[in-house]
Amino acid sequence: MNEVSLEPIPLCAPHLSGNEARYLQECVETGWVSSVGRYVNLLEERVAQLVNRRAGVATTSGTAALHLALLLAHVQPGEEVLVPDLTFVAPANCVRYAGAEPVLVDCDPETMQIDVELVRNFLNQRCERRKEGCFNCDTGRRIAAVMPVHLLGHPVDIDPLLEVCNQWELPLIEDATESLGAFYRGRPVGSHGLISCYSFNGNKIVTAGGGGLLVTDQQELADKARYLSTQAKDDPLYYVHNEVGYNYRLTNIQAALAVAQLEQLSEFVAAKRRIASVYQQAFQDLEGCLKLPREQPWATSSFWLYTVTLQGAAAGQRDGLLAFLNENGVQARPLWNAIHQNRPFEKCQLVCRERSQASELVARSVSLPSSVGLTSLQQAQVCQLVKRFVCQIEG
Ligand SMILES: *Cc1c(COP(=O)(O)O)cnc(C)c1O
């Protein structure tokens, strides 16, 4: 165990190397620490501009942004929203916050992203168009929106998905929380559909400590989002509320941190892409045992979290690899359980081929340290440990 370093190598730690302290200091000195302030405005403007959107609204979390997006898309109780089965749980939870039901669409095993062909076939074969919209024939419920998630820094194949959504007149909401800084055919992830959402959680590429933001091209939607996020206040002085609102506004302190982080986004993406290419190089000879993430022809990935999938003789060794890495001071993690494997969503309709690709991938995948600040020495250590584990299996 001589390669154990004193500090464990983190999975995905924040990198606070820019103007963070300076901007925070300014908040304290000026007293602008709460939900109004120049950094909130700056963050909203800069993210919107970065991804070619007309307006942005900052929120307390990415989850809050997704919840608002569903409300703005008029998702009603008893309706349905298509979400991927393979994702962090937040989008499925948000559908339930809106009183609606998620319909879980399996992923393409090559990209891990939502399988657009499945969405198309499901709509064409199991849904019908009525005056009031698109109805799921299996459940009789109206389908109100489609919410793809750009997973792990890699974009969904969004053009064909947009085409299907347009055909069926379904609003598309991008969950871009894991993929700020990624591009689809040269267009920023988060520039597609009705609304797109980002997260500034601690392990995301840009952090505010915690926070989120939604962007849209429709100013009325942004105004409505701001209204709902401030308890739906209808009068600046008297406490008049004509709708149920939420306390979803980001503070200036959090925004200050995010603005400082955002200034470094291109360096962060470059660092993540460099980390990915080092892993790619190191593991290219282990193809029999390790399937590596591959950037699709349409994609420029931000490689937010580098995730490998065990195959061949190593297919059943996920937990062994996780334990081995963690014992040796390397923080590695499995993917999230597929949504349908979690109790609140067990009974949701699952759209897949013969068997669930998402559960298969979850059972075999491991995310490796991908922090912007990962040193080459640390990464060499991770590579060596992964190789040693895999070679032991190969015998
Ligand atoms: C991180 C994340 C979110 C939002 O997370 P918050 O912690 O609420 O900011 C939403 N969806 C996905 C897929 C995520 O990974």
PDB file of N, CA, C and O in Angstrom, residues 29 45 63 66 70-71 86 90 110 117 123 127 139-140 155 159 181 221 269 290 298 305 330 349 373-374 383:
ATOM      1  N   GLU A  29     -18.121  43.739   1.983  1.00  0.00           N
ATOM      2  CA  GLU A  29     -17.822  45.152   2.247  1.00  0.00           C
ATOM      3  C   GLU A  29     -18.945  46.093   1.837  1.00  0.00           C
ATOM      4  O   GLU A  29     -19.169  47.123   2.463  1.00  0.00           O
ATOM      5  N   GLU A  45     -26.645  37.656 -17.035  1.00  0.00           N
ATOM      6  CA  GLU A  45     -26.278  38.184 -18.356  1.00  0.00           C
ATOM      7  C   GLU A  45     -25.190  37.333 -19.012  1.00  0.00           C
ATOM      8  O   GLU A  45     -25.259  37.012 -20.198  1.00  0.00           O
ATOM      9  N   THR A  63     -31.886  22.091  -9.521  1.00  0.00           N
ATOM     10  CA  THR A  63     -33.177  21.431  -9.342  1.00  0.00           C
ATOM     11  C   THR A  63     -34.307  22.461  -9.376  1.00  0.00           C
ATOM     12  O   THR A  63     -35.338  22.236 -10.023  1.00  0.00           O
ATOM     13  N   LEU A  66     -34.944  23.526 -12.923  1.00  0.00           N
ATOM     14  CA  LEU A  66     -35.705  22.512 -13.671  1.00  0.00           C
ATOM     15  C   LEU A  66     -37.188  22.545 -13.275  1.00  0.00           C
ATOM     16  O   LEU A  66     -38.065  22.418 -14.136  1.00  0.00           O
ATOM     17  N   LEU A  70     -40.388  23.408 -15.845  1.00  0.00           N
ATOM     18  CA  LEU A  70     -41.582  22.581 -16.089  1.00  0.00           C
ATOM     19  C   LEU A  70     -42.853  23.402 -15.896  1.00  0.00           C
ATOM     20  O   LEU A  70     -43.809  23.276 -16.667  1.00  0.00           O
ATOM     21  N   LEU A  71     -42.854  24.274 -14.876  1.00  0.00           N
ATOM     22  CA  LEU A  71     -44.029  25.125 -14.644  1.00  0.00           C
ATOM     23  C   LEU A  71     -44.215  26.093 -15.811  1.00  0.00           C
ATOM     24  O   LEU A  71     -45.328  26.323 -16.269  1.00  0.00           O
ATOM     25  N   LEU A  86     -31.466   6.954 -17.388  1.00  0.00           N
ATOM     26  CA  LEU A  86     -30.115   7.060 -16.831  1.00  0.00           C
ATOM     27  C   LEU A  86     -29.778   8.531 -16.610  1.00  0.00           C
ATOM     28  O   LEU A  86     -29.495   9.271 -17.557  1.00  0.00           O
ATOM     29  N   ALA A  90     -32.522  14.274 -10.047  1.00  0.00           N
ATOM     30  CA  ALA A  90     -33.200  15.579  -9.986  1.00  0.00           C
ATOM     31  C   ALA A  90     -34.306  15.783 -11.037  1.00  0.00           C
ATOM     32  O   ALA A  90     -35.410  16.211 -10.673  1.00  0.00           O
ATOM     33  N   GLU A 110     -23.999   3.345 -26.509  1.00  0.00           N
ATOM     34  CA  GLU A 110     -22.756   3.922 -27.043  1.00  0.00           C
ATOM     35  C   GLU A 110     -22.431   5.261 -26.381  1.00  0.00           C
ATOM     36  O   GLU A 110     -21.283   5.549 -26.079  1.00  0.00           O
ATOM     37  N   GLU A 117     -34.039   7.508 -30.934  1.00  0.00           N
ATOM     38  CA  GLU A 117     -34.829   6.567 -31.733  1.00  0.00           C
ATOM     39  C   GLU A 117     -35.991   6.004 -30.898  1.00  0.00           C
ATOM     40  O   GLU A 117     -37.104   5.865 -31.384  1.00  0.00           O
ATOM     41  N   LEU A 123     -43.381   7.773 -29.510  1.00  0.00           N
ATOM     42  CA  LEU A 123     -44.400   8.751 -29.898  1.00  0.00           C
ATOM     43  C   LEU A 123     -45.191   8.257 -31.107  1.00  0.00           C
ATOM     44  O   LEU A 123     -46.422   8.345 -31.138  1.00  0.00           O
ATOM     45  N   CYS A 127     -48.418   6.694 -29.026  1.00  0.00           N
ATOM     46  CA  CYS A 127     -49.085   7.943 -28.672  1.00  0.00           C
ATOM     47  C   CYS A 127     -49.990   8.393 -29.808  1.00  0.00           C
ATOM     48  O   CYS A 127     -49.810   7.977 -30.942  1.00  0.00           O
ATOM     49  N   THR A 139     -51.481   5.025 -21.100  1.00  0.00           N
ATOM     50  CA  THR A 139     -51.914   5.567 -19.811  1.00  0.00           C
ATOM     51  C   THR A 139     -53.079   6.546 -19.950  1.00  0.00           C
ATOM     52  O   THR A 139     -53.709   6.890 -18.952  1.00  0.00           O
ATOM     53  N   GLY A 140     -53.339   7.008 -21.158  1.00  0.00           N
ATOM     54  CA  GLY A 140     -54.399   7.989 -21.387  1.00  0.00           C
ATOM     55  C   GLY A 140     -54.003   9.403 -20.982  1.00  0.00           C
ATOM     56  O   GLY A 140     -54.815  10.318 -21.060  1.00  0.00           O
ATOM     57  N   PRO A 155     -22.891  16.043 -25.022  1.00  0.00           N
ATOM     58  CA  PRO A 155     -24.235  16.417 -25.484  1.00  0.00           C
ATOM     59  C   PRO A 155     -25.066  15.248 -26.000  1.00  0.00           C
ATOM     60  O   PRO A 155     -24.538  14.284 -26.549  1.00  0.00           O
ATOM     61  N   ASP A 159     -30.388  17.524 -32.414  1.00  0.00           N
ATOM     62  CA  ASP A 159     -31.139  17.911 -33.624  1.00  0.00           C
ATOM     63  C   ASP A 159     -32.291  16.952 -33.936  1.00  0.00           C
ATOM     64  O   ASP A 159     -33.431  17.406 -34.106  1.00  0.00           O
ATOM     65  N   GLY A 181     -20.376  24.390 -21.031  1.00  0.00           N
ATOM     66  CA  GLY A 181     -19.075  24.414 -21.707  1.00  0.00           C
ATOM     67  C   GLY A 181     -18.948  23.395 -22.831  1.00  0.00           C
ATOM     68  O   GLY A 181     -17.970  23.404 -23.564  1.00  0.00           O
ATOM     69  N   LEU A 221     -40.989  34.475 -20.543  1.00  0.00           N
ATOM     70  CA  LEU A 221     -40.728  33.284 -19.718  1.00  0.00           C
ATOM     71  C   LEU A 221     -39.732  33.609 -18.608  1.00  0.00           C
ATOM     72  O   LEU A 221     -39.881  33.171 -17.472  1.00  0.00           O
ATOM     73  N   VAL A 269     -12.661  23.768 -18.935  1.00  0.00           N
ATOM     74  CA  VAL A 269     -13.006  22.776 -19.965  1.00  0.00           C
ATOM     75  C   VAL A 269     -11.721  22.213 -20.569  1.00  0.00           C
ATOM     76  O   VAL A 269     -11.596  20.987 -20.755  1.00  0.00           O
ATOM     77  N   LEU A 290     -12.062  -2.540 -20.643  1.00  0.00           N
ATOM     78  CA  LEU A 290     -12.564  -1.200 -20.339  1.00  0.00           C
ATOM     79  C   LEU A 290     -13.108  -0.550 -21.588  1.00  0.00           C
ATOM     80  O   LEU A 290     -12.396  -0.384 -22.580  1.00  0.00           O
ATOM     81  N   TRP A 298     -20.709  14.647 -33.540  1.00  0.00           N
ATOM     82  CA  TRP A 298     -21.408  15.934 -33.406  1.00  0.00           C
ATOM     83  C   TRP A 298     -20.998  16.703 -32.143  1.00  0.00           C
ATOM     84  O   TRP A 298     -21.493  17.801 -31.897  1.00  0.00           O
ATOM     85  N   LEU A 305     -17.179  14.484 -16.033  1.00  0.00           N
ATOM     86  CA  LEU A 305     -16.840  13.361 -15.158  1.00  0.00           C
ATOM     87  C   LEU A 305     -16.467  12.175 -16.051  1.00  0.00           C
ATOM     88  O   LEU A 305     -17.318  11.632 -16.753  1.00  0.00           O
ATOM     89  N   VAL A 330      -8.189   6.743  -3.752  1.00  0.00           N
ATOM     90  CA  VAL A 330      -8.729   7.360  -4.964  1.00  0.00           C
ATOM     91  C   VAL A 330     -10.251   7.349  -4.870  1.00  0.00           C
ATOM     92  O   VAL A 330     -10.871   6.297  -4.789  1.00  0.00           O
ATOM     93  N   GLN A 349     -43.632   4.186 -16.319  1.00  0.00           N
ATOM     94  CA  GLN A 349     -43.504   3.515 -17.611  1.00  0.00           C
ATOM     95  C   GLN A 349     -42.066   3.626 -18.098  1.00  0.00           C
ATOM     96  O   GLN A 349     -41.465   4.700 -18.056  1.00  0.00           O
ATOM     97  N   GLY A 373      -8.266  20.542 -10.889  1.00  0.00           N
ATOM     98  CA  GLY A 373      -6.953  20.650 -10.268  1.00  0.00           C
ATOM     99  C   GLY A 373      -6.198  19.335 -10.129  1.00  0.00           C
ATOM    100  O   GLY A 373      -5.157  19.298  -9.466  1.00  0.00           O
ATOM    101  N   LEU A 374      -6.701  18.262 -10.749  1.00  0.00           N
ATOM    102  CA  LEU A 374      -6.004  16.969 -10.686  1.00  0.00           C
ATOM    103  C   LEU A 374      -4.583  17.128 -11.244  1.00  0.00           C
ATOM    104  O   LEU A 374      -4.404  17.567 -12.377  1.00  0.00           O
ATOM    105  N   CYS A 383      -4.273   6.034 -12.908  1.00  0.00           N
ATOM    106  CA  CYS A 383      -4.108   5.174 -14.083  1.00  0.00           C
ATOM    107  C   CYS A 383      -3.424   3.867 -13.704  1.00  0.00           C
ATOM    108  O   CYS A 383      -3.829   2.782 -14.114  1.00  0.00           O
TER     109      CYS A 383
END
